Every structure is written in C-alpha cells, then in structure tokens.
mmCIF file of C-alpha atoms in Angstrom:
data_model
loop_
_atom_site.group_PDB
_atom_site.id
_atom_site.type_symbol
_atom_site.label_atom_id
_atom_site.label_comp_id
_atom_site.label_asym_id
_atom_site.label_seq_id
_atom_site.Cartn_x
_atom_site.Cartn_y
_atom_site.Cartn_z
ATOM 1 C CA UNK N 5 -16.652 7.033 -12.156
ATOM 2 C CA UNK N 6 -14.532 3.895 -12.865
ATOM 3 C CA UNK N 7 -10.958 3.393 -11.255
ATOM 4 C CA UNK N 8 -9.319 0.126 -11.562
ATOM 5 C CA UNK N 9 -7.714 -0.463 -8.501
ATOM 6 C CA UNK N 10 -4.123 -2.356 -8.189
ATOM 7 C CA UNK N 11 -1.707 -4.017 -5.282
ATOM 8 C CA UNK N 12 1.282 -6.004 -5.068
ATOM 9 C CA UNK N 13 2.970 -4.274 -2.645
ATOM 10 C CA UNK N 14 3.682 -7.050 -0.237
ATOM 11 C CA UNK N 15 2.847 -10.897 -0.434
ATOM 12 C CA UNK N 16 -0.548 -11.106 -0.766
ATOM 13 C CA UNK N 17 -1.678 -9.129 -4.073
ATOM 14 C CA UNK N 18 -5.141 -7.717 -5.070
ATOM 15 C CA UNK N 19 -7.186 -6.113 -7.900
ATOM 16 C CA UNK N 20 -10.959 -4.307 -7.920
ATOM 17 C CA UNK N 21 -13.065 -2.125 -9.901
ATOM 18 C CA UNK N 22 -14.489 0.850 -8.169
ATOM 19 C CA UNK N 23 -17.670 2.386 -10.407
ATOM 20 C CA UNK N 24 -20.336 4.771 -8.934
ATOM 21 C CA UNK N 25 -19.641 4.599 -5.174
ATOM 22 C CA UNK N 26 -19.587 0.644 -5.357
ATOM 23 C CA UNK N 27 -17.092 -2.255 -6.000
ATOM 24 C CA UNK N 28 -18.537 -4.281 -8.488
ATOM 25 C CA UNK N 29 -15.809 -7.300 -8.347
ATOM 26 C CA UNK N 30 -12.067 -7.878 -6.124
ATOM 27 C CA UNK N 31 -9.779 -10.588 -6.488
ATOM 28 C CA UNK N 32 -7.152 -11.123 -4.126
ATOM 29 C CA UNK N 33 -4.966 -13.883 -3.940
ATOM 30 C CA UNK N 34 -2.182 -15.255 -1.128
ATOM 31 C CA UNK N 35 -0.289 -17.719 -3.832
ATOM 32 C CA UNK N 36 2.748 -17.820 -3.049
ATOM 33 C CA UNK N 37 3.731 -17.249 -6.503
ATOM 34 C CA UNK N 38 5.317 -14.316 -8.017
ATOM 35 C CA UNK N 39 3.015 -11.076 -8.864
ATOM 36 C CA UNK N 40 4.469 -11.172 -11.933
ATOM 37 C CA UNK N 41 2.358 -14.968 -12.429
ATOM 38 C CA UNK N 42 -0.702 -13.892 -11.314
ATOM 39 C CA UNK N 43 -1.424 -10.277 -10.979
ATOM 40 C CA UNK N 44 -2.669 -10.101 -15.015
ATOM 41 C CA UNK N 45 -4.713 -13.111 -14.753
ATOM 42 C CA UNK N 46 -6.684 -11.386 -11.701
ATOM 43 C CA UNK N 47 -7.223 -8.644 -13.929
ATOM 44 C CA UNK N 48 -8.419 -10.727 -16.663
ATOM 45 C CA UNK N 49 -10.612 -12.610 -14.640
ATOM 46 C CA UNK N 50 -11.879 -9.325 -12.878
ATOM 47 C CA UNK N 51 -12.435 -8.069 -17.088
ATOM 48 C CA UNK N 52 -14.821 -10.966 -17.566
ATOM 49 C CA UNK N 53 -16.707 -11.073 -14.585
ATOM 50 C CA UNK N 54 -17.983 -7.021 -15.002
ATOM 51 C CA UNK N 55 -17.786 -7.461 -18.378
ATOM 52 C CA UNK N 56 -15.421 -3.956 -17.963
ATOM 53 C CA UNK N 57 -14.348 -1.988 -20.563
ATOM 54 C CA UNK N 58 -10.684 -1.136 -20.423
ATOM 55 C CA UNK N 59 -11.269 2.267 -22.078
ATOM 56 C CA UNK N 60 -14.062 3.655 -20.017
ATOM 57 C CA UNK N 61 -11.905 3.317 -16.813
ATOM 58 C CA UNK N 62 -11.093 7.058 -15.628
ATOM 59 C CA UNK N 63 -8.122 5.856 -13.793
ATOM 60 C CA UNK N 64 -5.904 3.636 -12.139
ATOM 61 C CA UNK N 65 -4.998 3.490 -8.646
ATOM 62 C CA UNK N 66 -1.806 2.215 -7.580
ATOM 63 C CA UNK N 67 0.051 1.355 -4.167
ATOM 64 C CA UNK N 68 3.240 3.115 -4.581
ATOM 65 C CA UNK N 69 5.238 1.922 -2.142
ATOM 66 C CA UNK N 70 7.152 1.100 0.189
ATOM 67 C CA UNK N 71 7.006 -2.591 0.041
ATOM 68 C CA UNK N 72 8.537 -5.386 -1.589
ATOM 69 C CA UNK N 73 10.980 -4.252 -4.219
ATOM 70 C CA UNK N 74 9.634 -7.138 -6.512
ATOM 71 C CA UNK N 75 5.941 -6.720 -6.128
ATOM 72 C CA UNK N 76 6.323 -2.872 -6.254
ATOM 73 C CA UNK N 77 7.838 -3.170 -9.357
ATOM 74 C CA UNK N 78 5.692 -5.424 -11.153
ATOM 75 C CA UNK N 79 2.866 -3.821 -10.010
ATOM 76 C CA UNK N 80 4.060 -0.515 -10.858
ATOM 77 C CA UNK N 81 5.172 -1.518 -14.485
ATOM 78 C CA UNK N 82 1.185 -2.844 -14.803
ATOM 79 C CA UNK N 83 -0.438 -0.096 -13.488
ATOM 80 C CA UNK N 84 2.152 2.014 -15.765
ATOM 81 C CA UNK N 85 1.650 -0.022 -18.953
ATOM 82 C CA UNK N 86 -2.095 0.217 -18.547
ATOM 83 C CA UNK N 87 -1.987 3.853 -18.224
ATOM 84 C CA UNK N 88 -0.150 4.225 -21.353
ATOM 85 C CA UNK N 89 -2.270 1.860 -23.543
ATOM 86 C CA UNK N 90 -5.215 3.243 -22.261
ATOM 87 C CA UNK N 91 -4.007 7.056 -22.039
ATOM 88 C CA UNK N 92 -5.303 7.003 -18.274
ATOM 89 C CA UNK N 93 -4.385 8.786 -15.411
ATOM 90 C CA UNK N 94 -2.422 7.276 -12.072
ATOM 91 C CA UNK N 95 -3.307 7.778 -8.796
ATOM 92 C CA UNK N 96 -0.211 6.562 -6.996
ATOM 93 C CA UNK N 97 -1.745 5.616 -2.977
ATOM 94 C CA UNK N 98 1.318 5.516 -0.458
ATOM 95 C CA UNK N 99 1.117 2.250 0.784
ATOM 96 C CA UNK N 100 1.251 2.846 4.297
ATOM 97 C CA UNK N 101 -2.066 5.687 3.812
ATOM 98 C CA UNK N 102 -3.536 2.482 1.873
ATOM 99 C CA UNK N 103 -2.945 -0.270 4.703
ATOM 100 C CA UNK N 104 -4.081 2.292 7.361
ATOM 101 C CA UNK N 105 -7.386 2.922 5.343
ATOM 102 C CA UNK N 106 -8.077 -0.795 6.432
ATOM 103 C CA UNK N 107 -8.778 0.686 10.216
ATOM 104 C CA UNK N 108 -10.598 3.973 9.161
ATOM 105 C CA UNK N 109 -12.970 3.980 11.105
ATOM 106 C CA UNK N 110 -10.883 3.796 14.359
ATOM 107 C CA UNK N 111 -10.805 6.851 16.690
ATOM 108 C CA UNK N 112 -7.024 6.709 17.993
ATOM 109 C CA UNK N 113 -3.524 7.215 16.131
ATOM 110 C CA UNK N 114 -3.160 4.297 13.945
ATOM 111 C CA UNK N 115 0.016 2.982 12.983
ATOM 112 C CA UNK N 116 0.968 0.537 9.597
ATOM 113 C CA UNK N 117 3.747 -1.495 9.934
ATOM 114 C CA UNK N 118 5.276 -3.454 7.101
ATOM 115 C CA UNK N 119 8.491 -5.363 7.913
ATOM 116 C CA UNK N 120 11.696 -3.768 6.187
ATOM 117 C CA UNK N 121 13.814 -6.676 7.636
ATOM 118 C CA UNK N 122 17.319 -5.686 9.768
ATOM 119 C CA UNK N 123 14.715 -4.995 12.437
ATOM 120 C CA UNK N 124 13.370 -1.845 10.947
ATOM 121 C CA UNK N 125 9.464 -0.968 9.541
ATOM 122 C CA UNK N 126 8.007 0.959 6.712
ATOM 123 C CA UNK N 127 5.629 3.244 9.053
ATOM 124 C CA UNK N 128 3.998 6.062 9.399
ATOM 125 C CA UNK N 129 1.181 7.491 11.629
ATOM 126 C CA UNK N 130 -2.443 8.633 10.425
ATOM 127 C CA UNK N 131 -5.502 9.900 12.094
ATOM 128 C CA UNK N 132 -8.823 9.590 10.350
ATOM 129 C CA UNK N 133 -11.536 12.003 10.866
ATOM 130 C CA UNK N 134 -15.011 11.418 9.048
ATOM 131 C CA UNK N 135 -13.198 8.946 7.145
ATOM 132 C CA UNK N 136 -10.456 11.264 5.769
ATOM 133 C CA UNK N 137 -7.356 10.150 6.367
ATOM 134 C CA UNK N 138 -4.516 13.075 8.055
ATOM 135 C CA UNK N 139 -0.943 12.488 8.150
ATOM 136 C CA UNK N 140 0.522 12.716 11.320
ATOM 137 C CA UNK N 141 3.888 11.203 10.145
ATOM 138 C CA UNK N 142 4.753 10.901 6.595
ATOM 139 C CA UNK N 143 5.539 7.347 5.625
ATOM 140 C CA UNK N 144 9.422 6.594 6.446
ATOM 141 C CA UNK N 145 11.667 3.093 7.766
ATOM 142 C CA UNK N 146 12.295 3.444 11.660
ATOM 143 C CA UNK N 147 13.820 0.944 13.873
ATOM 144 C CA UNK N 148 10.979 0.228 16.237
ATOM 145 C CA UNK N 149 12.521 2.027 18.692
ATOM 146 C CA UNK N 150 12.679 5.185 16.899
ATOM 147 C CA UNK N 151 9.113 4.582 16.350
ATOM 148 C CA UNK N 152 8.033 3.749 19.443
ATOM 149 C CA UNK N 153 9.741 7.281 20.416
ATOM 150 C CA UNK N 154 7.248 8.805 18.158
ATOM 151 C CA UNK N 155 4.196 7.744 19.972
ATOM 152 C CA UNK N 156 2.582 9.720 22.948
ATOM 153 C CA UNK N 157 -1.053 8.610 22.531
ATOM 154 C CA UNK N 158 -3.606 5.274 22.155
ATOM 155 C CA UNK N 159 -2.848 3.939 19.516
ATOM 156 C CA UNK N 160 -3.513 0.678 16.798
ATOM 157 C CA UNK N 161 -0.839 -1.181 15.166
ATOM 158 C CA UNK N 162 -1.147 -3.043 11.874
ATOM 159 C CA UNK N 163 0.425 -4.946 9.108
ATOM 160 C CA UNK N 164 2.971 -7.614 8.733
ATOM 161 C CA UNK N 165 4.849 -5.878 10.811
ATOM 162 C CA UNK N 166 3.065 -6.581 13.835
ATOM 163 C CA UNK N 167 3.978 -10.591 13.579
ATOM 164 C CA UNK N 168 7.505 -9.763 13.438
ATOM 165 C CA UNK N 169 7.901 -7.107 16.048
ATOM 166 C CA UNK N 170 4.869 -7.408 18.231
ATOM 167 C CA UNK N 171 6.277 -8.904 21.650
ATOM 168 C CA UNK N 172 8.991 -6.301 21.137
ATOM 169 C CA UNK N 173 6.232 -3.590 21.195
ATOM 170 C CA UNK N 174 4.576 -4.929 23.906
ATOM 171 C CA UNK N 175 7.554 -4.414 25.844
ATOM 172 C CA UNK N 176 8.626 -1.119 24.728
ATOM 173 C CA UNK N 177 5.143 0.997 25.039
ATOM 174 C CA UNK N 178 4.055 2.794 27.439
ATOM 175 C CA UNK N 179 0.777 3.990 26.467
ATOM 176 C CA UNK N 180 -2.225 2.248 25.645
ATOM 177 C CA UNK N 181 -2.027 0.328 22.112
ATOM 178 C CA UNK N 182 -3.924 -2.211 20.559
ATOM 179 C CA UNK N 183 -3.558 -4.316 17.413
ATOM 180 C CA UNK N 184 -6.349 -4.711 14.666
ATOM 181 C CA UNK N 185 -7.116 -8.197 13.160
ATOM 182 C CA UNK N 186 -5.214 -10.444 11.308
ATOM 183 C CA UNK N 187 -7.858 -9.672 8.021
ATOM 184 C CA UNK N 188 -6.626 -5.992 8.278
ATOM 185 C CA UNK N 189 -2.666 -6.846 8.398
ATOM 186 C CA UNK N 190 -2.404 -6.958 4.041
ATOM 187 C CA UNK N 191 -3.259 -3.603 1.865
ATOM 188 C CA UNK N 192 -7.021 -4.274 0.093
ATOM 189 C CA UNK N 193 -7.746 -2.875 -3.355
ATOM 190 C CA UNK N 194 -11.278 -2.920 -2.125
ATOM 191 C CA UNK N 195 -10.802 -0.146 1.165
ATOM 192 C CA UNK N 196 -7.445 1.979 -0.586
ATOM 193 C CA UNK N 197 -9.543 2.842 -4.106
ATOM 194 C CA UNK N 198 -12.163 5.146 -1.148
ATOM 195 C CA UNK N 199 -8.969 6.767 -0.467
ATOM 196 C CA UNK N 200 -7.924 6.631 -4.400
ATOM 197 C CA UNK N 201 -11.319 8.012 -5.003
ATOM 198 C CA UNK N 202 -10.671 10.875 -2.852
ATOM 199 C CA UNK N 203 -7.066 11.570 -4.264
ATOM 200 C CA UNK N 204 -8.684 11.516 -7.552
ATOM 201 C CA UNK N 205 -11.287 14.033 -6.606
ATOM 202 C CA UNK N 206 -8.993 16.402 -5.385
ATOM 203 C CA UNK N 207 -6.347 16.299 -8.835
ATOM 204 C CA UNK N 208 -4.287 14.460 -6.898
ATOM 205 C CA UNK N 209 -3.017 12.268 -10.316
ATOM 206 C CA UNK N 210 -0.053 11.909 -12.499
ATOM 207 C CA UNK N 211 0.367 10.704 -16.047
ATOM 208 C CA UNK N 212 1.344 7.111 -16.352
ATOM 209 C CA UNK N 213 4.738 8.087 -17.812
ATOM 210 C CA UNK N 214 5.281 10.217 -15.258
ATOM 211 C CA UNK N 215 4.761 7.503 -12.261
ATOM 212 C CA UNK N 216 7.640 5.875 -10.179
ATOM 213 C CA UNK N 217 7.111 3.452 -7.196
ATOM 214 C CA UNK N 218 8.647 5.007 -4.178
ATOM 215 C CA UNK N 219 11.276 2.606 -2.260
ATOM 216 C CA UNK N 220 12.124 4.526 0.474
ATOM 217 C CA UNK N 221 15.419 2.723 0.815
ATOM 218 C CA UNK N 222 17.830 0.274 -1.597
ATOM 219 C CA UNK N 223 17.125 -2.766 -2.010
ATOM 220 C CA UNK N 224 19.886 -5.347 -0.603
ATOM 221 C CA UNK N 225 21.561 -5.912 -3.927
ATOM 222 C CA UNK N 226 21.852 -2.102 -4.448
ATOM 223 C CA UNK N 227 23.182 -1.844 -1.086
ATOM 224 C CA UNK N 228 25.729 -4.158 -1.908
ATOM 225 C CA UNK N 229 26.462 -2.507 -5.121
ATOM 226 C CA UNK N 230 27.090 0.442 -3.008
ATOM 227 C CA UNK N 231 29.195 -0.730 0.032
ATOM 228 C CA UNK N 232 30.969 -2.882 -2.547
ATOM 229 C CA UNK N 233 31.814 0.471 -4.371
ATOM 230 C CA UNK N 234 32.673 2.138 -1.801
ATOM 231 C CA UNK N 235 35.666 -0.223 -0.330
ATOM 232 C CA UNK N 236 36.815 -0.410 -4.669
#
C-alpha cells in the first residue's frame, strides 16, 4: 500500500510517502514562505528521491482542518487536484486527530491546541489505546476556559497553542497536566499517514471531488463580510 501523505495546515508544512508499513522519504519545511511556494516542490523532490510513481499511489491523505485558512486551502486544492489527475481516493485526517497522533503513545487524555487567535483554540480531546486513537471530544474552537471546563483528568497539552496560552493554563488547571515537546507542537506527515492508514483500512475515504477542508469558523475577512452585512 502507497498513500502520499500531505500538510499545510499551520506554518510549518510537510509531505511523505507511506508504502508497506514504512516511510520511505518526508520533507518538511519551516520557510516562512507561503505553502503555496513550496508545498509542490517538496513533492517533487519527495518524486525523485523514491523514484515514486504518481499512479501506483492508492491514496492521498490530507489534514482537513482546522488551521490556517491559507495553508488549508492550498493544501486542500493539492491534495484535491492530485486526486483528480490521478483518479485517487482522499483520506481527509482532522487535524487535531493528526497533531494528537504525535503523542500516541501517551497513557492520559491528550489535548491539541492550535491557536485560533481572539484568545480561543482549535481543540479537541483524544485517548489512544493500543495506538488507536478515540475521540473523547470532537474537534471544535473553545476559549480556554471553556476548555479547561472540559477537563477532569491528567492530561498532555500540545501544539502551537501551548506557546500562546500556556501560563494561562497553568493557572487555570486543577488537575495534573503536562506538556509534550516542542518537536511534537506541528502536525507530521510522517506519524498522521499511521492514522491515515487506519482510516483507509476501515473505508473511511472520499472521492477527490467530493473533499472540502473543514474551517470550523470564518475566516476574519468573512467575518467582516458578515458583520458588515449585517449593520447594511
């Protein structure tokens, strides 16, 4: 099995090919210019080094979202036109399932965080048992109150979210919690094509026309659309 395995969902931005159990290559990269400049060219390079095929790929995994609004939508308009040259399947990960894979092997609640800005998170909260991930709380945007309301056991914390809100969670829990490592804060193609794998296994996969990134909210340009309609 070959799945071709995709993020831009926040600032950093990676690519691997999963075949047989095994990732054969990953590029990531941290530049701090747009996806739209250098997610192909990780691709291509990824192409030459495994010498891969395009066509014997049997799908292509995909953070979904949330995330940024830019990188979910170049990433999503990749992994889409891909699917459609190719006539190849999507699996669309969640993105907060995908940065919480980065900690399966942890024994407590764990909980993603990716900063939604106006002091609010993309979260949710997983368990993972024999590396299978269960959701506890479907991914969602919570002040971190709210969230912190949601929590009544050990748990882990991860994701850019932590650098923006951490002293604030410090002071607000009141049961034991931990942070994992910096390395583990940004979504890896290398650990969310395991859970890809297993969504693939199970039919969990759409046709490329058929995939949309999921938002969870507007973005602030649509909100100002909105408001801006709204007082018209």
């Amino acid at each position: 099995m070959k799945i071709l395995a995709i993020d831009s969902s926040a600032v950093a931005g990676s690519v691997c090919l999963y075949e047989d159990g095994e990732i054969k290559a990953e590029y990531l990269t941290l530049d701090k210019r747009t996806h739209s400049e250098t997610l192909l060219p990780l691709i291509d390079e990824l192409k030459k080094e495994t010498e891969l095929d395009l066509l014997t790929l049997d799908a292509i995994a995909i953070t979904g979202g949330p995330g940024s609004y830019t990188g979910l939508r170049i990433g999503g308009a990749t992994a889409k036109g891909l699917g459609l040259a190719l006539d190849k399947p999507i699996v669309n990960v969640p993105t907060m399932e995908a940065l919480a894979y980065n900690v399966c092997d942890s024994d407590v609640l764990v909980c993603p965080m990716m900063d939604a800005r106006r002091d609010r998170v993309f979260t949710g909260l997983y368990k993972f048992r024999d590396g299978r991930v269960e959701v506890i709380k479907d991914q969602c945007v919570l002040t971190i109150d709210e969230l912190v309301s949601e929590i009544n056991e050990e748990v882990i914390f991860l994701g850019d979210g932590v650098d923006a809100y951490r002293e604030l969670i410090d002071s607000k829990m009141d049961v034991a919690h931990s942070f994992a490592e910096d390395d583990s804060n940004y979504v890896k193609a290398s650990s969310f094509v395991y859970l890809a794998k297993d969504y693939f296994d199970e039919g969990q996969v759409m046709s490329a026309d058929d995939f949309r990134p999921d938002y969870l909210m507007l973005s602030q340009a649509e909100r100002e659309l909105k408001e801006k309609q709204k007082n018209d």
